Amino acid sequence: MEKKSRVIALANQKGGVGKTTTAINLAASLAALEKKVLIIDADPQANATSGVGIDVRQVKETIYDCLIDGVDPHKAVMKCSVENLYIIASNIDLVGAEIEMLERQEREKILKKILVNISDEFDYILIDCSPSLGLLTVNALTAADSVIIPVQCEYFALEGLGKLLNTIKIIQNNLNPALEIEGFLLTMYDARLRLANQVVEEVTRHFQQMVFNTIIQRNIKLSEAPSYGQPAILYDAESRGTINYLNLAHELMERVEAKQKN
C-alpha cells in the first residue's frame, strides 16, 4: 500500500487564535520527530511563509500558481531550515484567488486535486487556512482528512465556533464525508487568569474528548520566533512553547496511529 499523508487543516474564521503559530510549530515538531511534513500556506497574509524564514518576495511559485494556473505542486515545494520540513508558500496574490476560482467547475475541489499529486511524499500535510470561511477555507476542508480548531483561552472563545462547525457539517454532507474533527486545541493559556481556566472548563465540557490534552500556554518565545523567521524549536528549543508543541505533536501522532489501526 502506498503511503498517504494525513492532511490536516487548521481552521477558525476568528483571527488571532494561534492558527499560524500552531501550523508552524506543530509542523516543525512533527519534523523534529522524524516525520516528513509539508505546510501549505493558504492565507494571503503569508505569515506561515515568513514564519519559517522564507522571504515572500523571493518565492517563484506559490499556492496561488498551483490553484489558478495549474502549476505542478512539486515546483512550488520549498525546503525549510528545519530538517524534514517543507512549505508551499503564499503571497498577497492569493487575495484574488477566491474570485478567480468562482468560475471553475468543481471549484471546491481544486486544492484536493493538487494534493493528490504529492500526498504520497509526506507523512503530514498541514494547511494554514485564512481567518475566513471563504472558498479557500472550503477548499482546505474539502482536501483535508481532518481539522484542528485552535481556540484561544480568552473572552468570546466560543463565539463563531458554531458557524465554523456548521461549515464543517455542510462540507461533510456535500463535499468530504470523511472529514473529521481532529481536535480542539486550547491556545494562549495563562494559568494565572481565572477567565482562562473558565474557558478551558467550558470548552472541555462542550467538546469533551475532542479537546487535545495538550494546552498551548502563553509564551514570549512563541511570539518572538516568527520575527526571526524561525519555529520556536529553532529559536529556543528549551522554551515552554517548544515543549507544548512537541507534546501536541506526540499526542497527534498517537491519535492518528490509533485511527489507522482501527
Short mmCIF file of N, CA and C in Angstrom, two decimals, residues 94-169:
data_model
loop_
_atom_site.label_atom_id
_atom_site.label_comp_id
_atom_site.label_asym_id
_atom_site.label_seq_id
_atom_site.Cartn_x
_atom_site.Cartn_y
_atom_site.Cartn_z
N LEU A 94 -2.87 35.70 -3.46
CA LEU A 94 -3.92 34.76 -3.05
C LEU A 94 -5.23 35.47 -2.73
N VAL A 95 -5.15 36.77 -2.43
CA VAL A 95 -6.36 37.55 -2.13
C VAL A 95 -7.36 37.41 -3.28
N GLY A 96 -6.86 37.43 -4.50
CA GLY A 96 -7.76 37.38 -5.67
C GLY A 96 -8.19 35.98 -6.06
N ALA A 97 -7.58 34.97 -5.43
CA ALA A 97 -7.83 33.59 -5.88
C ALA A 97 -9.29 33.18 -5.75
N GLU A 98 -9.93 33.60 -4.66
CA GLU A 98 -11.32 33.15 -4.44
C GLU A 98 -12.23 33.61 -5.58
N ILE A 99 -12.02 34.84 -6.03
CA ILE A 99 -12.86 35.38 -7.10
C ILE A 99 -12.55 34.64 -8.41
N GLU A 100 -11.24 34.39 -8.64
CA GLU A 100 -10.86 33.70 -9.87
C GLU A 100 -11.35 32.24 -9.89
N MET A 101 -11.49 31.65 -8.70
CA MET A 101 -11.92 30.25 -8.63
C MET A 101 -13.43 30.09 -8.83
N LEU A 102 -14.16 31.18 -8.64
CA LEU A 102 -15.63 31.09 -8.69
C LEU A 102 -16.15 30.52 -10.00
N GLU A 103 -15.43 30.81 -11.09
CA GLU A 103 -15.89 30.39 -12.42
C GLU A 103 -15.59 28.91 -12.70
N ARG A 104 -14.72 28.33 -11.91
CA ARG A 104 -14.25 26.97 -12.20
C ARG A 104 -15.30 25.91 -11.89
N GLN A 105 -15.21 24.82 -12.65
CA GLN A 105 -16.03 23.65 -12.30
C GLN A 105 -15.40 23.00 -11.08
N GLU A 106 -16.23 22.41 -10.25
CA GLU A 106 -15.75 21.76 -9.02
C GLU A 106 -14.77 22.66 -8.27
N ARG A 107 -15.16 23.91 -8.13
CA ARG A 107 -14.25 24.91 -7.56
C ARG A 107 -13.84 24.60 -6.12
N GLU A 108 -14.68 23.80 -5.42
CA GLU A 108 -14.35 23.48 -4.02
C GLU A 108 -13.28 22.40 -3.93
N LYS A 109 -12.99 21.75 -5.07
CA LYS A 109 -12.10 20.58 -5.04
C LYS A 109 -10.75 20.83 -5.70
N ILE A 110 -10.45 22.09 -6.00
CA ILE A 110 -9.20 22.39 -6.72
C ILE A 110 -7.99 21.97 -5.90
N LEU A 111 -7.98 22.34 -4.61
CA LEU A 111 -6.83 22.01 -3.75
C LEU A 111 -6.70 20.50 -3.57
N LYS A 112 -7.83 19.82 -3.43
CA LYS A 112 -7.82 18.36 -3.26
C LYS A 112 -7.10 17.70 -4.44
N LYS A 113 -7.41 18.19 -5.65
CA LYS A 113 -6.79 17.61 -6.86
C LYS A 113 -5.28 17.89 -6.90
N ILE A 114 -4.89 19.05 -6.40
CA ILE A 114 -3.46 19.39 -6.35
C ILE A 114 -2.74 18.43 -5.40
N LEU A 115 -3.35 18.18 -4.25
CA LEU A 115 -2.69 17.37 -3.22
C LEU A 115 -2.56 15.90 -3.61
N VAL A 116 -3.46 15.43 -4.47
CA VAL A 116 -3.38 14.04 -4.92
C VAL A 116 -1.98 13.76 -5.51
N ASN A 117 -1.40 14.77 -6.17
CA ASN A 117 -0.11 14.58 -6.84
C ASN A 117 1.07 14.45 -5.88
N ILE A 118 0.90 14.96 -4.66
CA ILE A 118 2.08 14.96 -3.77
C ILE A 118 1.83 14.27 -2.43
N SER A 119 0.60 13.80 -2.22
CA SER A 119 0.27 13.35 -0.86
C SER A 119 1.02 12.09 -0.45
N ASP A 120 1.52 11.32 -1.41
CA ASP A 120 2.25 10.10 -1.00
C ASP A 120 3.71 10.39 -0.64
N GLU A 121 4.10 11.66 -0.71
CA GLU A 121 5.51 12.01 -0.45
C GLU A 121 5.73 12.55 0.96
N PHE A 122 4.65 12.75 1.71
CA PHE A 122 4.77 13.32 3.06
C PHE A 122 3.98 12.48 4.06
N ASP A 123 4.40 12.56 5.32
CA ASP A 123 3.63 11.91 6.38
C ASP A 123 2.45 12.79 6.79
N TYR A 124 2.73 14.09 6.88
CA TYR A 124 1.68 15.04 7.28
C TYR A 124 1.70 16.24 6.35
N ILE A 125 0.51 16.71 5.98
CA ILE A 125 0.37 17.98 5.26
C ILE A 125 -0.55 18.86 6.12
N LEU A 126 -0.03 20.00 6.56
CA LEU A 126 -0.82 20.92 7.39
C LEU A 126 -1.19 22.14 6.56
N ILE A 127 -2.47 22.44 6.50
CA ILE A 127 -2.93 23.60 5.71
C ILE A 127 -3.29 24.73 6.67
N ASP A 128 -2.56 25.83 6.56
CA ASP A 128 -2.86 27.01 7.38
C ASP A 128 -3.91 27.84 6.65
N CYS A 129 -5.15 27.80 7.16
CA CYS A 129 -6.27 28.49 6.48
C CYS A 129 -6.29 29.97 6.83
N SER A 130 -6.91 30.74 5.95
CA SER A 130 -7.08 32.17 6.25
C SER A 130 -8.22 32.33 7.26
N PRO A 131 -8.23 33.43 8.01
CA PRO A 131 -9.29 33.63 9.01
C PRO A 131 -10.61 34.05 8.35
N SER A 132 -11.18 33.15 7.58
CA SER A 132 -12.49 33.41 6.97
C SER A 132 -13.08 32.05 6.65
N LEU A 133 -14.36 32.05 6.24
CA LEU A 133 -14.96 30.78 5.80
C LEU A 133 -15.23 30.84 4.30
N GLY A 134 -14.33 31.50 3.59
CA GLY A 134 -14.48 31.65 2.14
C GLY A 134 -14.08 30.39 1.38
N LEU A 135 -13.97 30.54 0.07
CA LEU A 135 -13.72 29.40 -0.82
C LEU A 135 -12.37 28.74 -0.56
N LEU A 136 -11.37 29.51 -0.14
CA LEU A 136 -10.06 28.90 0.15
C LEU A 136 -10.16 27.94 1.34
N THR A 137 -10.87 28.37 2.38
CA THR A 137 -11.04 27.50 3.55
C THR A 137 -11.90 26.30 3.19
N VAL A 138 -12.93 26.51 2.38
CA VAL A 138 -13.76 25.38 1.92
C VAL A 138 -12.89 24.40 1.14
N ASN A 139 -11.99 24.89 0.30
CA ASN A 139 -11.07 24.01 -0.44
C ASN A 139 -10.18 23.22 0.52
N ALA A 140 -9.69 23.90 1.55
CA ALA A 140 -8.81 23.23 2.52
C ALA A 140 -9.57 22.12 3.24
N LEU A 141 -10.81 22.42 3.67
CA LEU A 141 -11.60 21.42 4.41
C LEU A 141 -12.04 20.26 3.50
N THR A 142 -12.22 20.56 2.22
CA THR A 142 -12.59 19.50 1.26
C THR A 142 -11.40 18.59 0.98
N ALA A 143 -10.20 19.17 1.03
CA ALA A 143 -8.98 18.39 0.75
C ALA A 143 -8.48 17.63 1.97
N ALA A 144 -8.93 18.02 3.16
CA ALA A 144 -8.33 17.50 4.40
C ALA A 144 -8.96 16.20 4.86
N ASP A 145 -8.17 15.42 5.61
CA ASP A 145 -8.71 14.26 6.33
C ASP A 145 -9.36 14.72 7.62
N SER A 146 -8.79 15.79 8.20
CA SER A 146 -9.30 16.24 9.49
C SER A 146 -8.98 17.72 9.68
N VAL A 147 -9.55 18.29 10.74
CA VAL A 147 -9.33 19.71 11.02
C VAL A 147 -8.99 19.88 12.49
N ILE A 148 -7.98 20.70 12.74
CA ILE A 148 -7.66 21.13 14.11
C ILE A 148 -8.21 22.54 14.26
N ILE A 149 -8.96 22.75 15.35
CA ILE A 149 -9.58 24.06 15.58
C ILE A 149 -8.93 24.70 16.80
N PRO A 150 -8.05 25.70 16.59
CA PRO A 150 -7.46 26.40 17.74
C PRO A 150 -8.50 27.33 18.38
N VAL A 151 -8.53 27.30 19.71
CA VAL A 151 -9.47 28.14 20.47
C VAL A 151 -8.66 28.87 21.53
N GLN A 152 -8.68 30.20 21.51
CA GLN A 152 -7.85 30.91 22.49
C GLN A 152 -8.58 31.04 23.82
N CYS A 153 -7.81 30.96 24.90
CA CYS A 153 -8.40 30.98 26.25
C CYS A 153 -8.70 32.41 26.68
N GLU A 154 -9.59 33.07 25.95
CA GLU A 154 -9.91 34.46 26.24
C GLU A 154 -11.41 34.67 26.11
N TYR A 155 -11.86 35.88 26.38
CA TYR A 155 -13.28 36.21 26.21
C TYR A 155 -13.77 35.80 24.84
N PHE A 156 -15.03 35.44 24.76
CA PHE A 156 -15.68 35.11 23.48
C PHE A 156 -14.97 33.97 22.74
N ALA A 157 -14.32 33.07 23.48
CA ALA A 157 -13.58 31.98 22.84
C ALA A 157 -14.49 31.13 21.96
N LEU A 158 -15.72 30.91 22.44
CA LEU A 158 -16.62 30.02 21.70
C LEU A 158 -17.42 30.76 20.63
N GLU A 159 -17.26 32.09 20.63
CA GLU A 159 -18.00 32.89 19.65
C GLU A 159 -17.55 32.53 18.24
N GLY A 160 -18.50 32.29 17.37
CA GLY A 160 -18.13 31.98 15.98
C GLY A 160 -17.85 30.51 15.74
N LEU A 161 -17.65 29.73 16.83
CA LEU A 161 -17.38 28.31 16.62
C LEU A 161 -18.58 27.60 15.99
N GLY A 162 -19.78 28.06 16.36
CA GLY A 162 -20.99 27.47 15.78
C GLY A 162 -20.99 27.58 14.27
N LYS A 163 -20.59 28.75 13.77
CA LYS A 163 -20.53 28.98 12.31
C LYS A 163 -19.54 28.01 11.67
N LEU A 164 -18.36 27.89 12.30
CA LEU A 164 -17.32 27.01 11.77
C LEU A 164 -17.81 25.55 11.77
N LEU A 165 -18.42 25.12 12.87
CA LEU A 165 -18.90 23.74 12.96
C LEU A 165 -20.01 23.48 11.95
N ASN A 166 -20.81 24.51 11.69
CA ASN A 166 -21.86 24.41 10.69
C ASN A 166 -21.25 24.23 9.30
N THR A 167 -20.20 25.02 9.02
CA THR A 167 -19.50 24.91 7.73
C THR A 167 -18.92 23.50 7.58
N ILE A 168 -18.31 23.00 8.65
CA ILE A 168 -17.73 21.65 8.61
C ILE A 168 -18.81 20.61 8.30
N LYS A 169 -19.99 20.79 8.94
CA LYS A 169 -21.09 19.85 8.72
C LYS A 169 -21.56 19.88 7.26
#
